[in-house]
Coordinates of C-alpha atoms and ligand atoms in Angstrom, one line a residue:
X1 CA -1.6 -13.3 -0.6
X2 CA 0.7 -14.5 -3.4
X3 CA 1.0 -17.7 -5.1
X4 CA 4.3 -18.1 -3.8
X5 CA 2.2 -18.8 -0.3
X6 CA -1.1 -20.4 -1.5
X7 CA -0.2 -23.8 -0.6
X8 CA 0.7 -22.8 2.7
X9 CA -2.5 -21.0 2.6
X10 CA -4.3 -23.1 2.0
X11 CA -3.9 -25.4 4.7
X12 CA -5.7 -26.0 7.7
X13 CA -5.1 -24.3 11.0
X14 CA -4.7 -27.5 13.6
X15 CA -4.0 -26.9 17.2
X16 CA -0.7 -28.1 18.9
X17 CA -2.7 -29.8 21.0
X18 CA -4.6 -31.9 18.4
X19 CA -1.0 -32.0 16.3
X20 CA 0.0 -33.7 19.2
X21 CA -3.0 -36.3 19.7
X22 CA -2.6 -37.0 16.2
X23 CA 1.1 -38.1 16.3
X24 CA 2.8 -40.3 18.5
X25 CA 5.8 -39.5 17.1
X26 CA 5.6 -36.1 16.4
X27 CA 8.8 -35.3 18.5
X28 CA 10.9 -37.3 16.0
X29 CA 8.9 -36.4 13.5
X30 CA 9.8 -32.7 13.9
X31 CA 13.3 -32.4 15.8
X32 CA 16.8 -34.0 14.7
X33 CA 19.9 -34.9 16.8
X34 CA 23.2 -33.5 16.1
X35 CA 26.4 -34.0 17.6
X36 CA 26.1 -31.7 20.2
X37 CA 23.1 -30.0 19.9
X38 CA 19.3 -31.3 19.4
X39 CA 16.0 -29.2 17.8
X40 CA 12.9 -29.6 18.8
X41 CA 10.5 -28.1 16.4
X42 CA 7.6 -30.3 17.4
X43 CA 5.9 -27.6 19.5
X44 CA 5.1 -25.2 16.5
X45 CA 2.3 -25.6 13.7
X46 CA 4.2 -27.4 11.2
X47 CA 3.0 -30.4 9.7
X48 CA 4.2 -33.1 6.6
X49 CA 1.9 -30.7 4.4
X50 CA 3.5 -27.7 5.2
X51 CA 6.6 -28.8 5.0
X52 CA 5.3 -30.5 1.4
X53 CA 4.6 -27.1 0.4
X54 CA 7.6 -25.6 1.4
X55 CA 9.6 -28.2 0.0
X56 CA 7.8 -27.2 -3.5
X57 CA 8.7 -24.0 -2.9
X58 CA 12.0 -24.7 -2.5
X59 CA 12.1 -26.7 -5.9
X60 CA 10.6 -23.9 -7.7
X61 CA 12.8 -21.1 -6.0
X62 CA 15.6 -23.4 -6.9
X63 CA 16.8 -23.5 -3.2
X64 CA 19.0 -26.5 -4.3
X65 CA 21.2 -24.3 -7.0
X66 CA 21.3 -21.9 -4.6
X67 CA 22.8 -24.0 -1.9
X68 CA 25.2 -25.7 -4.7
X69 CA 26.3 -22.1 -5.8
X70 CA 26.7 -20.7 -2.2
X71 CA 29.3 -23.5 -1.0
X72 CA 30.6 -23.4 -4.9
X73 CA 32.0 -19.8 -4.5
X74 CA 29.8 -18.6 -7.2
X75 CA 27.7 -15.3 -7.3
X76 CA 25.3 -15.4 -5.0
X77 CA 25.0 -11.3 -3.8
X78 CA 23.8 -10.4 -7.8
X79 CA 23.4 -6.6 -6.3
X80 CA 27.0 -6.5 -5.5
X81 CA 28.7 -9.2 -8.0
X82 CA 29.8 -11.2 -5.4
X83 CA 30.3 -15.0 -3.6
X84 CA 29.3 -15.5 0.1
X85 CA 32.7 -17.1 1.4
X86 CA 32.0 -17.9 5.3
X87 CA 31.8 -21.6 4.9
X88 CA 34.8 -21.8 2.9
X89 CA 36.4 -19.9 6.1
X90 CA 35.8 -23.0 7.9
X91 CA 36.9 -25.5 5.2
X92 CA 33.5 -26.1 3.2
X93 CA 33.2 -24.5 -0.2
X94 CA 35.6 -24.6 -3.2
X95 CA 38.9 -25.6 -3.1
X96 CA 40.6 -22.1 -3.7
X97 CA 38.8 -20.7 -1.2
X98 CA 39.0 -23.0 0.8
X99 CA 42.9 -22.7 0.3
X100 CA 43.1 -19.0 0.4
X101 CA 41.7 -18.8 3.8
X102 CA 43.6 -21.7 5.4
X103 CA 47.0 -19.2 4.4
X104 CA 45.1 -16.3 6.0
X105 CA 44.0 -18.2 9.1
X106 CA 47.8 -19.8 9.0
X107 CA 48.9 -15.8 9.2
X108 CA 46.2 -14.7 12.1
X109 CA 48.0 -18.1 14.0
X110 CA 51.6 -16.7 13.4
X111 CA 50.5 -13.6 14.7
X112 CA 48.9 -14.8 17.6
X113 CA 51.5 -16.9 18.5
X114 CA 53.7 -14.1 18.4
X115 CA 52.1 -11.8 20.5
X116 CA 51.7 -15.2 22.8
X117 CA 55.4 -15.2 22.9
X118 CA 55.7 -11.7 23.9
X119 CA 56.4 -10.0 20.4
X120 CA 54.6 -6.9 21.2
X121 CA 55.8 -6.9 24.7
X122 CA 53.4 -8.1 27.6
X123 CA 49.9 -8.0 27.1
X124 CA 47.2 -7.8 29.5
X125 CA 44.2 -6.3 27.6
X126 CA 42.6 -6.3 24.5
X127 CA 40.3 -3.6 23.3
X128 CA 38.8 -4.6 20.2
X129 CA 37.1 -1.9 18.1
X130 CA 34.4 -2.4 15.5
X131 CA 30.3 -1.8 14.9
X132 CA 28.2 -4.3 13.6
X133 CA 29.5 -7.7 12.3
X134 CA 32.8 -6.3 13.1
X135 CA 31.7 -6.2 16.9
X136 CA 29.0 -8.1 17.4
X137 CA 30.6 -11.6 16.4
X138 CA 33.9 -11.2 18.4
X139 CA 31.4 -9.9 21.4
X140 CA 29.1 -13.2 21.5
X141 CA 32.1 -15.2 21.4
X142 CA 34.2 -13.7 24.2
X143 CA 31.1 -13.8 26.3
X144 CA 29.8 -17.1 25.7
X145 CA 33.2 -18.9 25.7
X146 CA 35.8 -16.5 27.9
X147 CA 34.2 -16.4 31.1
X148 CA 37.0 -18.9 31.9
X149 CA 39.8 -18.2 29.7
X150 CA 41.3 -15.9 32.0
X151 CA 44.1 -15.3 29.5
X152 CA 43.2 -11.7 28.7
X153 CA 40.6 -9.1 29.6
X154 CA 39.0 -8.2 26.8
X155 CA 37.0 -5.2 26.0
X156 CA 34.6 -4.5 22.7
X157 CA 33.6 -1.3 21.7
X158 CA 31.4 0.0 19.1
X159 CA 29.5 2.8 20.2
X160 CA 31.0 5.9 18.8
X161 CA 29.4 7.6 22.6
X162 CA 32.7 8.7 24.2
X163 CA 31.6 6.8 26.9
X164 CA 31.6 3.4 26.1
X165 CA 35.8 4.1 25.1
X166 CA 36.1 5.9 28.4
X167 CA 34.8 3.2 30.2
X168 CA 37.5 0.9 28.7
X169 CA 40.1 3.7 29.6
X170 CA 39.2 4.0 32.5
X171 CA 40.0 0.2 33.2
X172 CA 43.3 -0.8 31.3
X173 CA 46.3 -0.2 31.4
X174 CA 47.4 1.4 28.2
X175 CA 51.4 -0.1 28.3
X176 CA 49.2 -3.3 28.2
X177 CA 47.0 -3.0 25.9
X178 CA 46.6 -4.4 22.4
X179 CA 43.7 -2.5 19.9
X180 CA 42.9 -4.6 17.5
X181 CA 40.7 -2.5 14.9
X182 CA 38.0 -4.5 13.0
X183 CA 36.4 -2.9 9.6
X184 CA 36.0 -5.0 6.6
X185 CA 35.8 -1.3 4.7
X186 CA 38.4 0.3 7.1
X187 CA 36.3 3.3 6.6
X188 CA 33.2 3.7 8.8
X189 CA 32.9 6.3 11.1
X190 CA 32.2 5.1 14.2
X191 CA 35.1 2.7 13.8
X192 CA 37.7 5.5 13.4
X193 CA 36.8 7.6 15.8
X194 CA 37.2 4.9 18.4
X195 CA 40.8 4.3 16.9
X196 CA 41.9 7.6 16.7
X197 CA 41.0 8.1 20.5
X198 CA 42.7 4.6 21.4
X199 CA 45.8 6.3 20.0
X200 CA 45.8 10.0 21.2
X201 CA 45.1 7.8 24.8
X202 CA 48.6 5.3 24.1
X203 CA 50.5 8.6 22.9
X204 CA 49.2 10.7 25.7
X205 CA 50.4 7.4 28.5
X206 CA 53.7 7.8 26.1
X207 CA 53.6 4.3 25.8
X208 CA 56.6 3.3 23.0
X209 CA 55.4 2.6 19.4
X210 CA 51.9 3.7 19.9
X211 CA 50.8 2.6 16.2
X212 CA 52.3 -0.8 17.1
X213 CA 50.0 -1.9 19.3
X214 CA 47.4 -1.7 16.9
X215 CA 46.4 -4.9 14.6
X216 CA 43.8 -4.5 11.8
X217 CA 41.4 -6.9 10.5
X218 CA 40.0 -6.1 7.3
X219 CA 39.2 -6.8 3.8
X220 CA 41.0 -3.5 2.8
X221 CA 44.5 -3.3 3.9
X222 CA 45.3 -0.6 2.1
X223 CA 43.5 1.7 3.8
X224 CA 44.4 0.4 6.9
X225 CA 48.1 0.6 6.2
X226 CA 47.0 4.6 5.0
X227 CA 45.7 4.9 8.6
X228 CA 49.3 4.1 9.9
X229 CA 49.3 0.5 11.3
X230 CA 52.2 -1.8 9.9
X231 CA 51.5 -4.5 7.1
X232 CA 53.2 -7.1 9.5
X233 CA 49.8 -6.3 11.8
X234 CA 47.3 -6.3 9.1
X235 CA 44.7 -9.6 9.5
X236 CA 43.2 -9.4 5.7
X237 CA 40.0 -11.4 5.1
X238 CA 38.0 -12.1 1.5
X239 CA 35.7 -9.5 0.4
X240 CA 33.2 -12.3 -0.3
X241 CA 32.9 -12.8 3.6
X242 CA 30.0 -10.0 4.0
X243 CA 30.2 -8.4 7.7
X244 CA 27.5 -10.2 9.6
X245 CA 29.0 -13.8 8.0
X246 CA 32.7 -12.5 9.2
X247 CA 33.5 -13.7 12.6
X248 CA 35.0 -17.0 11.1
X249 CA 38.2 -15.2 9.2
X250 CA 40.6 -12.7 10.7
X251 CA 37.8 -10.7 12.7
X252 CA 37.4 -13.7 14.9
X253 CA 40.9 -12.8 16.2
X254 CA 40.4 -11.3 19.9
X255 CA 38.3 -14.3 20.5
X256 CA 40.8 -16.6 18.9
X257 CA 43.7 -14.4 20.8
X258 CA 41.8 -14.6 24.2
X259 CA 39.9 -18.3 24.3
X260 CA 43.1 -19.9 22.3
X261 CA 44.0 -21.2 18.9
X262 CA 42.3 -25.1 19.8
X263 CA 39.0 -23.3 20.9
X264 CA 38.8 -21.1 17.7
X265 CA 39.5 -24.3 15.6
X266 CA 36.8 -26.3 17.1
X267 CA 34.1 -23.7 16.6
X268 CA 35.1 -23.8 12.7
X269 CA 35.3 -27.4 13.2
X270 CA 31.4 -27.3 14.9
X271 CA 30.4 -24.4 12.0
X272 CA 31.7 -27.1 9.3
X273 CA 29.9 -29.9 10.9
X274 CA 26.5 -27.8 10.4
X275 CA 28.2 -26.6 7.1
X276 CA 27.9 -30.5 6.0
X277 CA 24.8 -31.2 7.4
X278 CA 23.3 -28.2 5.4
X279 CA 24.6 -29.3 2.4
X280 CA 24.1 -33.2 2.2
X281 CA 20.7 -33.4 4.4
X282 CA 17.2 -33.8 2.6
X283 CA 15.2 -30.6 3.5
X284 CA 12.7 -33.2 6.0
X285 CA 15.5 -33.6 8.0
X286 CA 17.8 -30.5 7.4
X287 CA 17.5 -28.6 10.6
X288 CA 18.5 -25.4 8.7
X289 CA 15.9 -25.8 6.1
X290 CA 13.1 -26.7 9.4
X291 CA 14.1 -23.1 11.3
X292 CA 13.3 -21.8 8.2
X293 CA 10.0 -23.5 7.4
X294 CA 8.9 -22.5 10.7
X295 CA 10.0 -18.9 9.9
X296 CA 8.0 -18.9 6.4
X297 CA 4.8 -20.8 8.2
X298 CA 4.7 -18.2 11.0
X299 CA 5.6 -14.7 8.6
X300 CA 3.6 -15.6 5.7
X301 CA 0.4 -17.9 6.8
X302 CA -0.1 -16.4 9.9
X303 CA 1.4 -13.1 9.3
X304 CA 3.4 -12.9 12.6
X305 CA 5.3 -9.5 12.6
X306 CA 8.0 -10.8 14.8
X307 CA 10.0 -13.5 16.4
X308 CA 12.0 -13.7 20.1
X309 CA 15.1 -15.7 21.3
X310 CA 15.1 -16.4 24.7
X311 CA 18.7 -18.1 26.2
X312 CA 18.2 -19.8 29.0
X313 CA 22.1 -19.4 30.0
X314 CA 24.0 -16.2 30.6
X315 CA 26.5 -17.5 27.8
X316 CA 24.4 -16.9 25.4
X317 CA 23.3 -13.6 26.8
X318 CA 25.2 -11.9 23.0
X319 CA 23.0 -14.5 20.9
X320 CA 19.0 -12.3 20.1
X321 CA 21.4 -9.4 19.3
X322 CA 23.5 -11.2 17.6
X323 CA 20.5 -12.4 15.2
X324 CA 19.1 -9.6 15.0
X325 CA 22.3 -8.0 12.5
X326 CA 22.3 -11.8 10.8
X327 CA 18.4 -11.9 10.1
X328 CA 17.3 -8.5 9.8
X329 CA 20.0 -7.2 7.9
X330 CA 20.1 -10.1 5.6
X331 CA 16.5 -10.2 5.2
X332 CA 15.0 -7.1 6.0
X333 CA 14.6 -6.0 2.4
X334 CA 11.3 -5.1 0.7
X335 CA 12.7 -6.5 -3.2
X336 CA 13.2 -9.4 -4.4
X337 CA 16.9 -10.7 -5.5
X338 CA 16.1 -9.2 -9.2
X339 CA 14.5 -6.0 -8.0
X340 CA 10.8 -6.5 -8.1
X341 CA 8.7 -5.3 -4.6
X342 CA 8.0 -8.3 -2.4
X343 CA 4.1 -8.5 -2.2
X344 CA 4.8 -10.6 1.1
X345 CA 6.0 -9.8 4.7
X346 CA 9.8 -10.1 4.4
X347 CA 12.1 -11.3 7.5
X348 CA 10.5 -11.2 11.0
X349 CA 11.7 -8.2 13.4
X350 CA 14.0 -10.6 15.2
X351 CA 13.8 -9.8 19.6
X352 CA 14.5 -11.5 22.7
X353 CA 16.2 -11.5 25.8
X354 CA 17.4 -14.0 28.5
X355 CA 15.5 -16.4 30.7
X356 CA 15.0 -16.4 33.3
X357 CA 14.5 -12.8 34.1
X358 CA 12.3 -12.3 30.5
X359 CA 9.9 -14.0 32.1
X360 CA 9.5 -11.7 34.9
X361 CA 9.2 -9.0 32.0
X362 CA 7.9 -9.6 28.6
X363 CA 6.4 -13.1 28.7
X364 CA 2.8 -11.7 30.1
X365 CA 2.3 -10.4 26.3
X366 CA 3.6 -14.1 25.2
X367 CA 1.2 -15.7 27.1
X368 CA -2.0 -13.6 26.8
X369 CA -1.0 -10.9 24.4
X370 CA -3.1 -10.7 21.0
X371 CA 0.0 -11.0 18.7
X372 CA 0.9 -14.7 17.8
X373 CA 4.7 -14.8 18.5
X374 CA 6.9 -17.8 17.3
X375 CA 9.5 -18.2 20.5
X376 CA 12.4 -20.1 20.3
X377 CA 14.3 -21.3 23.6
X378 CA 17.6 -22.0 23.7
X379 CA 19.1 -24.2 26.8
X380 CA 22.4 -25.9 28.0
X381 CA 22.4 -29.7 29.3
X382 CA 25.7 -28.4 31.6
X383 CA 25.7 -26.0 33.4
X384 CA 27.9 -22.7 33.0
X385 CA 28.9 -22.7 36.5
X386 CA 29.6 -24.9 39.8
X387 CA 27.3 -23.6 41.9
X388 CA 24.8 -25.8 43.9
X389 CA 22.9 -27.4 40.7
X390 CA 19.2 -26.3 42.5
X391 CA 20.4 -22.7 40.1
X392 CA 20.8 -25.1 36.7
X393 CA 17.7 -27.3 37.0
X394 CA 15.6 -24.5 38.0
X395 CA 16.7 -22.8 35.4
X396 CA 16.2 -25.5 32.5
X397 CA 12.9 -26.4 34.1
X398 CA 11.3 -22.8 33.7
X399 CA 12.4 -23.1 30.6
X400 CA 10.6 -26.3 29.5
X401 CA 7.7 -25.0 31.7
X402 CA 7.2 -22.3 29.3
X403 CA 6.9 -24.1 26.0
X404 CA 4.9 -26.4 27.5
X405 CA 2.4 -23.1 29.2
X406 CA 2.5 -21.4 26.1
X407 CA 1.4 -24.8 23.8
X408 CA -1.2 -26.0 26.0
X409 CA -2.8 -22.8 27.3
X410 CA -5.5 -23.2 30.1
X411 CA -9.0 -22.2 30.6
X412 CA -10.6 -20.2 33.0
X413 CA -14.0 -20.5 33.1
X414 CA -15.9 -17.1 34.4
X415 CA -12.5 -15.7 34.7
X416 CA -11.4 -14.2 31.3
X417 CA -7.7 -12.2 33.0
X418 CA -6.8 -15.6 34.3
X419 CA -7.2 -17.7 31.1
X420 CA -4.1 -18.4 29.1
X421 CA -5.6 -19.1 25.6
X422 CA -2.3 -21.6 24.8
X423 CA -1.4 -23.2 20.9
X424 CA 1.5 -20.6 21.1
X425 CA 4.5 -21.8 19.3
X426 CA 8.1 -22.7 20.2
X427 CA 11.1 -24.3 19.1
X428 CA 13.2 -25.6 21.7
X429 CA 17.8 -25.6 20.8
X430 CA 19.4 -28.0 23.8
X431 CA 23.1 -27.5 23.3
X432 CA 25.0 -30.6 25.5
X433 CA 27.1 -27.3 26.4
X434 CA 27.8 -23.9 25.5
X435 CA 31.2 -25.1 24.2
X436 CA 33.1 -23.9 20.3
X437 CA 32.2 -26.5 18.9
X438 CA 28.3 -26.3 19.6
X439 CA 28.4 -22.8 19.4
X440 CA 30.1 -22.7 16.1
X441 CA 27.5 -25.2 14.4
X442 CA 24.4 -23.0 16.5
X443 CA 25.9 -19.8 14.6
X444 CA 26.2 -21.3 11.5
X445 CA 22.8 -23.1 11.8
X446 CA 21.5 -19.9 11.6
X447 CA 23.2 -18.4 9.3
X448 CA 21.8 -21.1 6.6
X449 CA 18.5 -21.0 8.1
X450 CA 18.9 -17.0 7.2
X451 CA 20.0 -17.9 3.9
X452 CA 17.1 -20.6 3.2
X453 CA 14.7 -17.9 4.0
X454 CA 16.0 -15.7 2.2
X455 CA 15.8 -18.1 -1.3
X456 CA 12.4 -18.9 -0.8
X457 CA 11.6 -15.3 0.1
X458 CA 13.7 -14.5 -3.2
X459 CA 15.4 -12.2 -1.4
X460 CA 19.5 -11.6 -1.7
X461 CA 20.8 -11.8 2.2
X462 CA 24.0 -10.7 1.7
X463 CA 23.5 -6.7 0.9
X464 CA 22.8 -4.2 2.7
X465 CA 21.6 -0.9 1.5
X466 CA 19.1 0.3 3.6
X467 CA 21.8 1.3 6.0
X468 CA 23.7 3.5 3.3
X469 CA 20.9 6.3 3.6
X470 CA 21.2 7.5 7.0
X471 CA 25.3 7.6 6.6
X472 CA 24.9 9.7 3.8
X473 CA 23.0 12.0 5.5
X474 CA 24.8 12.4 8.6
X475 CA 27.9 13.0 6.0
X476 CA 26.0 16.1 4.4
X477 CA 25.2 17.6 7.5
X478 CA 28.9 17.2 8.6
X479 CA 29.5 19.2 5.1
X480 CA 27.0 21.1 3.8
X481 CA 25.2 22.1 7.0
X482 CA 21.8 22.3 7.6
X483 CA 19.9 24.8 5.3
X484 CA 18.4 21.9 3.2
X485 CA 17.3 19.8 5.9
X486 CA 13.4 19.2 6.5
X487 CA 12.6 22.1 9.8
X488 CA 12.5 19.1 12.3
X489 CA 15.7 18.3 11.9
X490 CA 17.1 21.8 11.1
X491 CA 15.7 22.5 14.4
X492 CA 17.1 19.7 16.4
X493 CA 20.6 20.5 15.3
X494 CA 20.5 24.3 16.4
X495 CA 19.2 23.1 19.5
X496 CA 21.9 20.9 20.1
X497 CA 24.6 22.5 18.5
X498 CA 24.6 25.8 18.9
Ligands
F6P1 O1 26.4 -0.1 8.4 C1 26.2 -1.5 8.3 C2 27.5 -2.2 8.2 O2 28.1 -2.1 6.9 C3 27.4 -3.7 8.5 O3 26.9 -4.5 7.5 C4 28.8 -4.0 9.0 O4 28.8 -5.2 9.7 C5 29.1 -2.8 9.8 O5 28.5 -1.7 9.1 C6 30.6 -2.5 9.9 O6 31.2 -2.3 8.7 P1 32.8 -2.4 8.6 O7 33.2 -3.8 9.1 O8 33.1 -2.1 7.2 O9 33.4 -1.3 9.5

């Protein structure tokens, strides 16, 4: 155990039960209202003394610098000389920032409004193409907030598996499609492929001006103008926005293009909101700084190897994948900001699913498994469709009806497989709905919880090296064949290949 954790340590293990007993007002105590959403961290193990010790920790990490610098525009990604921009993308951070990506969200507009007006003739589809936070942003938005647009159908692919692109194919109408290609390096693989495709498919349809029915979104327009597609169609966005932080600037655009310009400017407004309350709330009652301490209490006192998401609304279906780019990739990492090993578990492996139908699935290992894992539920006051209300109250009720089996447990007496041995932790996210402008302050509530972690962890969240490796490799093989490849692998190729 480190230092960094002793306090934390050192404290003692009360049930949620007693936690309970002992506070009348532990529900106030540990939750926090905010316009349009509401937390309810009472139902996990922290206490005033943990969040004492954590808020020392946060002094001597310098967690306030770090939040000052963050919005400030200063270098906060040492490993990569760089600012973390996304707030400033929704109008909090410093003012040339701020300004620079008003003029590029102005541009994104005119272009929508364009297309709206029929400037690239009539539209019908939109296939987006991108991997990671160049997909998986655009995906959870379209998802949670489209079902009801009905402005465009919209298709996102990553997947460099033919099959995901001949899906779409096999669907849309290629004179009325748009492609819009998202890459913040315009140069990954996967990415290209899936463009290249989309364009043989327009040329082969002979639809006119193939290449113009292509819009880019990238922080590297050159190369996207070197790939063929008009300046007039290329979306730039900051370097300093890393790729899992990037669905606020110009990669946002399918969702801003299919739920409308109002919708995408209330989920900045809603991100901005929690943007605020980051920056000007005392940790006690900074919701971002609370997900976090229950993150720390759970990975480094009781050495919980993971943590699961459970939405309890098909909206939010995107969301545990979603988190999983934004936490693991941000803090997966096994050194410290200055490059020193991290004697302490890093970021939980983040996993989840939906309820209900998780509950018919993995819950049994919740419930009764030996590994201690913090849940958190997400739920909607209103309901994402008008059917008979029985489907939305049974739904929110199983999913209050878990927390509350999983906290309070329940004895068995003589019959061990029927026990449930309860003081199992959850957090609890009631939107009022699953509309931008809660969504956009849920997002960017944990994104600052991720980067809160990540300072007291003294970990930098916005790199990401570990994934270099593998692409290097899979280049080399591509070049230099096989010969000095380990015989596993050798042998898996010629099997495959040959
Ligand atoms: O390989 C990881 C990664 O770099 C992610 O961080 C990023 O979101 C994704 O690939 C896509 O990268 P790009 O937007 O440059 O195509």
């Amino acid at each position: 155990m480190s230092d960094r954790w002793a306090a934390l340590e050192a404290l003692p293990d009360t049930s949620l039960v007693d936690l309970f007993a002992n506070d009348a007002e532990r529900v106030g105590h540990f939750g926090a209202v905010l316009p349009g959403l509401q937390f309810d961290f009472s139902k996990t193990h922290l206490t005033g003394e943990a969040l004492a010790a954590l808020a020392a920790l946060a002094d001597t990490a310098g967690l306030d610098a770090a939040r000052k610098r963050l919005f400030a525009g200063e270098i906060v990604n040492p490993t990569e000389g760089r600012a973390a921009t996304h707030s400033a993308e929704r109008g909090e951070g410093d003012a040339e920032t701020v300004h620079v990506s008003r003029m590029l969200h102005d541009r994104m507009r005119a272009l929508i409004d364009a297309i709206e007006m029929g400037a690239l003739g009539e539209i019908r589809h939109i296939l987006h193409i991108g991997i990671g936070g160049s997909a998986l942003g655009p995906d959870l938005l379209v998802d949670a907030l489209g079902r009801d647009a009905g402005r465009y159908e919209v298709a996102i692919v990553s997947n460099v598996d033919g099959s995901a692109l001949a899906d779409v194919f096999s669907r849309f109408d290629p004179h009325y499609t748009l492609v819009s290609v998202a890459s913040k390096s315009f140069t990954t693989t996967e990415t290209l492929i899936n463009a290249h495709s989309t364009l043989d498919w327009l040329e082969q349809a002979a639809v006119e001006d193939p290449l113009g029915r292509f819009v880019a979104l990238t922080a590297n327009p050159e190369k996207a103008v070197e790939w063929g597609i008009d300046e007039t169609r290329i979306l730039p966005f900051a370097e300093s926005v890393g790729g899992r932080y990037s669905l606020w600037s110009s990669i946002g655009f399918p969702a801003a293009l299919a739920l409308g310009w109002e919708a995408f400017d209330a989920l900045l407004e809603g991100a901005a909101q929690m943007d605020r309350h980051f920056r000007l709330t005392d940790w006690r009652e900074n919701v971002c700084f609370l997900g976090a301490a229950v993150d720390l209490y759970y990975t480094q006192k009781r050495r919980c190897e993971t943590r699961a998401v459970f939405a309890y609304d098909e909206r939010l279906r995107l969301l545990p994948s979603y988190l999983q780019q934004l936490e693991m990739e941000s803090n997966g990492k096994s050194v410290t900001a200055d490059g020193n090993p991290l004697n302490y578990p890093s970021a939980a492996i983040t996993w989840g699913g939906i309820g209900t139908d998780a509950q018919h699935a993995v819950f049994q290992l919740l419930h009764q498994g030996t590994h201690l894992v913090p849940v958190e539920f997400l739920a909607s006051k209103t309901p994402g469709s008008d059917l008979d209300p029985v489907h939305h109250r049974t739904l929110l009720i199983n999913c209050f009806a878990q927390g509350a089996a999983l906290m309070t447990g329940k004895a068995n007496p003589g019959d061990p497989a029927r026990a449930y041995p309860g003081d199992r932790p959850s957090t609890t996210i009631l939107l009022d709905d699953v509309d931008p402008r809660s969504v956009g302050a849920l997002i960017a509530f944990y994104e600052h919880r991720t980067f809160v972690n990540a300072v007291l962890l003294g970990i930098n969240p916005f790199d990401q090296f570990g994934v270099e490796l593998g692409k290097e490799i899979a280049r080399s093989i591509e070049s230099e064949g096989t010969d000095s490849f380990d015989p596993s692998t050798q042998a898996l190729i010629v099997a495959a290949f040959d």
